[in-house]
């Protein structure tokens, strides 16, 4: 059986990669994917600590986080499609104004 420390290390690595993706990328789709990566890193950490503590509360939190991530992806992709139809671009540098 794999020790829980490996899962925590993997979770930390995925979180750092997601933070780097959010900080560096200018494409909205890449930002959305980086956010999903960070949410999955939190899920792995919850499951790892759940495995260590032999409790199911971490898995309950994972279920809620997955639900929130699915809703965030659906709303985010809908907004991205609307912005692309309006501006023909999904670069965050060009989306600094809230008006047409």
Coordinates of N, CA, C and O in Angstrom, one line a residue:
X1 N 0.8 -1.2 0.0 CA 0.0 0.0 0.0 C 0.9 1.2 0.0 O 1.9 1.3 0.7
X2 N 0.5 2.2 -0.8 CA 1.3 3.4 -0.9 C 1.1 4.3 0.3 O -0.1 4.5 0.8
X3 N 2.1 4.8 0.9 CA 2.0 5.7 2.1 C 1.3 7.0 1.7 O 1.3 7.5 0.6
X4 N 0.6 7.5 2.7 CA -0.2 8.7 2.5 C 0.6 9.9 2.2 O 0.2 10.9 1.6
X5 N 1.9 9.9 2.6 CA 2.8 11.0 2.4 C 3.0 11.3 0.9 O 3.2 12.4 0.4
X6 N 3.0 10.2 0.1 CA 3.2 10.3 -1.3 C 2.0 11.0 -1.9 O 2.1 11.8 -2.9
X7 N 0.8 10.7 -1.4 CA -0.4 11.4 -1.9 C -0.4 12.8 -1.6 O -0.8 13.7 -2.4
X8 N 0.0 13.2 -0.4 CA 0.1 14.6 0.0 C 1.2 15.3 -0.8 O 0.9 16.4 -1.2
X9 N 2.3 14.6 -1.1 CA 3.3 15.3 -2.0 C 2.7 15.5 -3.4 O 2.9 16.5 -4.0
X10 N 2.0 14.5 -3.9 CA 1.4 14.6 -5.2 C 0.3 15.8 -5.2 O 0.3 16.6 -6.1
X11 N -0.4 15.9 -4.1 CA -1.4 16.9 -4.0 C -0.7 18.3 -4.0 O -1.2 19.2 -4.6
X12 N 0.4 18.4 -3.2 CA 1.1 19.7 -3.2 C 1.7 20.0 -4.6 O 1.7 21.2 -5.0
X13 N 2.2 19.0 -5.3 CA 2.8 19.3 -6.6 C 1.7 19.8 -7.6 O 1.9 20.7 -8.3
X14 N 0.5 19.1 -7.5 CA -0.6 19.5 -8.4 C -1.1 20.9 -8.0 O -1.4 21.7 -8.9
X15 N -1.1 21.3 -6.7 CA -1.5 22.6 -6.3 C -0.5 23.7 -6.8 O -1.0 24.7 -7.3
X16 N 0.7 23.4 -6.7 CA 1.7 24.3 -7.2 C 1.6 24.5 -8.7 O 1.7 25.6 -9.3
X17 N 1.4 23.4 -9.5 CA 1.3 23.5 -10.9 C 0.0 24.3 -11.3 O 0.0 25.1 -12.2
X18 N -1.1 24.1 -10.5 CA -2.3 24.9 -10.8 C -2.1 26.4 -10.5 O -2.5 27.2 -11.2
X19 N -1.4 26.7 -9.4 CA -1.1 28.1 -9.1 C -0.2 28.7 -10.1 O -0.4 29.9 -10.5
X20 N 0.8 28.0 -10.6 CA 1.6 28.5 -11.7 C 0.8 28.8 -12.9 O 1.0 29.8 -13.6
X21 N -0.1 27.8 -13.2 CA -0.9 28.0 -14.4 C -1.8 29.2 -14.3 O -2.0 29.9 -15.3
X22 N -2.4 29.4 -13.1 CA -3.2 30.6 -13.0 C -2.4 31.9 -13.0 O -2.9 32.9 -13.6
X23 N -1.2 31.9 -12.5 CA -0.4 33.1 -12.5 C 0.2 33.4 -13.8 O 0.3 34.6 -14.2
X24 N 0.5 32.4 -14.7 CA 1.2 32.7 -15.9 C 0.3 32.8 -17.1 O 0.5 33.6 -18.0
X25 N -0.7 31.9 -17.2 CA -1.5 31.8 -18.4 C -2.4 33.1 -18.6 O -2.8 33.7 -17.7
X26 N -2.6 33.4 -19.9 CA -3.5 34.5 -20.2 C -4.8 34.0 -20.9 O -5.7 34.7 -21.1
X27 N -4.8 32.7 -21.2 CA -6.0 32.2 -21.9 C -7.0 31.7 -20.8 O -6.7 31.1 -19.9
X28 N -8.3 32.1 -21.0 CA -9.3 31.8 -20.1 C -9.5 30.3 -19.9 O -9.7 29.8 -18.8
X29 N -9.4 29.5 -21.0 CA -9.5 28.1 -20.9 C -8.4 27.4 -20.1 O -8.6 26.6 -19.2
X30 N -7.2 27.9 -20.2 CA -6.1 27.4 -19.4 C -6.2 27.8 -18.0 O -5.9 27.0 -17.1
X31 N -6.8 29.0 -17.7 CA -7.1 29.4 -16.3 C -8.1 28.4 -15.7 O -8.0 28.0 -14.5
X32 N -9.2 28.1 -16.5 CA -10.2 27.2 -16.0 C -9.6 25.8 -15.7 O -9.9 25.2 -14.7
X33 N -8.7 25.3 -16.6 CA -8.1 24.0 -16.4 C -7.2 24.1 -15.1 O -7.1 23.1 -14.4
X34 N -6.5 25.2 -14.9 CA -5.6 25.3 -13.8 C -6.4 25.3 -12.5 O -6.0 24.7 -11.5
X35 N -7.6 25.9 -12.5 CA -8.4 25.9 -11.3 C -8.9 24.5 -11.0 O -9.0 24.1 -9.9
X36 N -9.3 23.8 -12.1 CA -9.7 22.4 -11.9 C -8.6 21.5 -11.3 O -8.8 20.7 -10.5
X37 N -7.4 21.8 -11.8 CA -6.2 21.1 -11.3 C -6.0 21.3 -9.8 O -5.7 20.4 -9.0
X38 N -6.2 22.6 -9.4 CA -6.1 22.9 -7.9 C -7.2 22.2 -7.1 O -6.9 21.8 -6.0
X39 N -8.4 22.2 -7.6 CA -9.5 21.5 -6.9 C -9.2 20.0 -6.8 O -9.5 19.4 -5.8
X40 N -8.7 19.4 -7.8 CA -8.3 18.0 -7.7 C -7.2 17.8 -6.8 O -7.1 16.7 -6.1
X41 N -6.3 18.7 -6.7 CA -5.2 18.6 -5.7 C -5.8 18.6 -4.3 O -5.3 17.8 -3.4
X42 N -6.8 19.4 -4.0 CA -7.4 19.4 -2.7 C -8.1 18.1 -2.5 O -8.1 17.6 -1.4
X43 N -8.8 17.6 -3.5 CA -9.4 16.3 -3.4 C -8.5 15.2 -3.0 O -8.8 14.3 -2.2
X44 N -7.3 15.2 -3.6 CA -6.3 14.1 -3.3 C -5.9 14.3 -1.9 O -5.7 13.3 -1.2
X45 N -5.7 15.5 -1.4 CA -5.2 15.7 0.0 C -6.3 15.3 0.9 O -6.0 14.6 2.0
X46 N -7.6 15.5 0.6 CA -8.7 15.1 1.5 C -8.7 13.6 1.6 O -8.9 13.0 2.7
X47 N -8.6 12.9 0.5 CA -8.6 11.5 0.5 C -7.4 10.9 1.2 O -7.5 9.9 1.9
X48 N -6.2 11.5 1.0 CA -5.0 11.0 1.7 C -5.2 11.1 3.2 O -4.8 10.2 3.9
X49 N -5.6 12.3 3.7 CA -5.8 12.4 5.1 C -7.0 11.5 5.6 O -6.9 11.1 6.8
X50 N -7.9 11.3 4.8 CA -9.0 10.4 5.1 C -8.5 9.0 5.3 O -8.9 8.3 6.2
X51 N -7.6 8.6 4.4 CA -7.0 7.3 4.5 C -6.1 7.2 5.8 O -6.1 6.1 6.5
X52 N -5.4 8.2 6.2 CA -4.6 8.2 7.4 C -5.5 8.2 8.6 O -5.1 7.4 9.6
X53 N -6.5 8.9 8.7 CA -7.4 9.0 9.9 C -8.4 8.0 9.9 O -9.1 7.8 11.0
X54 N -8.6 7.2 8.9 CA -9.7 6.2 8.8 C -11.1 6.7 9.1 O -11.8 6.2 9.9
X55 N -11.4 7.8 8.4 CA -12.6 8.5 8.6 C -13.2 8.8 7.2 O -12.5 8.9 6.3
X56 N -14.5 8.9 7.1 CA -15.1 9.1 5.8 C -15.5 10.5 5.5 O -16.0 10.9 4.5
X57 N -15.2 11.4 6.5 CA -15.6 12.8 6.3 C -14.8 13.5 5.1 O -15.3 14.4 4.4
X58 N -13.6 13.0 4.9 CA -12.8 13.6 3.7 C -13.5 13.2 2.4 O -13.5 14.0 1.5
X59 N -14.0 12.0 2.3 CA -14.7 11.6 1.1 C -16.0 12.4 0.9 O -16.3 12.6 -0.3
X60 N -16.6 12.8 2.0 CA -17.8 13.6 1.8 C -17.5 15.0 1.3 O -18.1 15.5 0.4
X61 N -16.4 15.5 1.8 CA -15.9 16.8 1.3 C -15.5 16.7 -0.2 O -15.8 17.6 -1.0
X62 N -14.9 15.6 -0.6 CA -14.5 15.4 -2.0 C -15.8 15.4 -2.9 O -15.8 15.9 -4.0
X63 N -16.8 14.7 -2.4 CA -18.0 14.7 -3.2 C -18.6 16.1 -3.4 O -19.0 16.4 -4.5
X64 N -18.6 16.9 -2.4 CA -19.1 18.3 -2.5 C -18.1 19.1 -3.4 O -18.6 19.9 -4.2
X65 N -16.8 18.9 -3.3 CA -15.9 19.7 -4.2 C -16.1 19.3 -5.6 O -16.0 20.1 -6.5
X66 N -16.3 18.0 -5.9 CA -16.5 17.5 -7.3 C -17.8 18.1 -7.8 O -17.8 18.5 -9.0
X67 N -18.8 18.3 -7.0 CA -20.1 18.9 -7.4 C -19.8 20.4 -7.8 O -20.3 20.9 -8.8
X68 N -19.1 21.1 -6.9 CA -18.8 22.5 -7.2 C -17.9 22.6 -8.4 O -18.1 23.5 -9.2
X69 N -17.0 21.7 -8.6 CA -16.1 21.8 -9.7 C -16.9 21.6 -11.0 O -16.6 22.2 -12.0
X70 N -17.8 20.7 -11.0 CA -18.6 20.4 -12.2 C -19.5 21.6 -12.5 O -19.6 22.0 -13.7
X71 N -20.1 22.3 -11.5 CA -20.9 23.5 -11.8 C -20.0 24.6 -12.2 O -20.4 25.4 -13.1
X72 N -18.8 24.7 -11.7 CA -17.9 25.8 -12.1 C -17.4 25.6 -13.5 O -17.4 26.5 -14.3
X73 N -17.2 24.3 -13.9 CA -16.8 24.1 -15.3 C -17.9 24.4 -16.3 O -17.7 25.0 -17.3
X74 N -19.2 24.0 -15.9 CA -20.3 24.3 -16.8 C -20.5 25.8 -16.9 O -20.7 26.3 -18.1
X75 N -20.5 26.5 -15.9 CA -20.7 28.0 -15.9 C -19.6 28.7 -16.6 O -19.7 29.5 -17.4
X76 N -18.4 28.2 -16.3 CA -17.2 28.8 -16.9 C -17.1 28.6 -18.4 O -16.8 29.6 -19.1
X77 N -17.4 27.4 -18.8 CA -17.4 27.2 -20.3 C -18.5 28.0 -21.0 O -18.4 28.4 -22.1
X78 N -19.7 28.1 -20.3 CA -20.8 28.9 -20.9 C -20.3 30.4 -21.0 O -20.6 31.0 -22.0
X79 N -19.7 30.9 -20.0 CA -19.2 32.3 -20.1 C -18.1 32.4 -21.1 O -18.1 33.4 -21.8
X80 N -17.2 31.4 -21.2 CA -16.2 31.5 -22.3 C -16.8 31.5 -23.6 O -16.3 32.3 -24.5
X81 N -17.8 30.7 -23.9 CA -18.4 30.7 -25.2 C -19.1 32.0 -25.5 O -19.1 32.5 -26.6
X82 N -19.8 32.6 -24.5 CA -20.4 33.9 -24.7 C -19.4 35.0 -25.0 O -19.6 35.8 -25.8
X83 N -18.3 35.0 -24.2 CA -17.2 36.0 -24.5 C -16.6 35.8 -25.9 O -16.3 36.7 -26.6
X84 N -16.4 34.5 -26.3 CA -15.8 34.3 -27.6 C -16.7 34.7 -28.7 O -16.3 35.3 -29.7
X85 N -18.0 34.5 -28.5 CA -19.0 35.0 -29.5 C -19.0 36.5 -29.6 O -19.2 37.1 -30.7
X86 N -18.8 37.2 -28.5 CA -18.9 38.6 -28.5 C -17.6 39.2 -29.0 O -17.6 40.1 -29.8
X87 N -16.4 38.7 -28.5 CA -15.1 39.3 -28.8 C -14.2 38.6 -29.8 O -13.2 39.1 -30.2
X88 N -14.6 37.4 -30.1 CA -13.7 36.5 -31.0 C -12.3 36.3 -30.4 O -11.4 36.1 -31.2
X89 N -12.2 36.3 -29.1 CA -10.9 36.1 -28.4 C -11.2 35.7 -27.0 O -12.1 36.2 -26.4
X90 N -10.3 34.9 -26.4 CA -10.5 34.5 -25.0 C -9.2 34.8 -24.3 O -8.9 34.2 -23.2
X91 N -8.5 35.8 -24.7 CA -7.3 36.3 -24.0 C -7.7 37.2 -22.9 O -8.5 38.1 -23.1
X92 N -7.1 37.0 -21.7 CA -7.5 37.8 -20.5 C -7.0 39.3 -20.6 O -7.6 40.1 -20.0
X93 N -6.0 39.5 -21.4 CA -5.5 40.9 -21.5 C -6.5 41.8 -22.3 O -6.5 43.0 -22.1
X94 N -7.2 41.2 -23.2 CA -8.2 42.0 -24.0 C -9.6 42.1 -23.3 O -10.4 42.8 -23.8
X95 N -9.8 41.4 -22.2 CA -11.0 41.4 -21.5 C -11.0 42.3 -20.2 O -11.5 41.9 -19.2
X96 N -10.4 43.4 -20.3 CA -10.3 44.3 -19.1 C -11.5 45.2 -18.9 O -11.7 45.8 -17.9
X97 N -12.3 45.3 -19.9 CA -13.5 46.2 -19.9 C -14.8 45.4 -19.7 O -14.9 44.3 -20.2
X98 N -15.7 46.0 -19.0 CA -17.0 45.3 -18.8 C -18.0 45.7 -19.8 O -19.1 45.1 -19.9
X99 N -17.7 46.7 -20.6 CA -18.7 47.1 -21.6 C -18.3 46.6 -23.0 O -17.2 46.1 -23.2
X100 N -19.2 46.8 -24.0 CA -18.9 46.3 -25.3 C -17.7 47.1 -25.9 O -17.0 46.8 -26.7

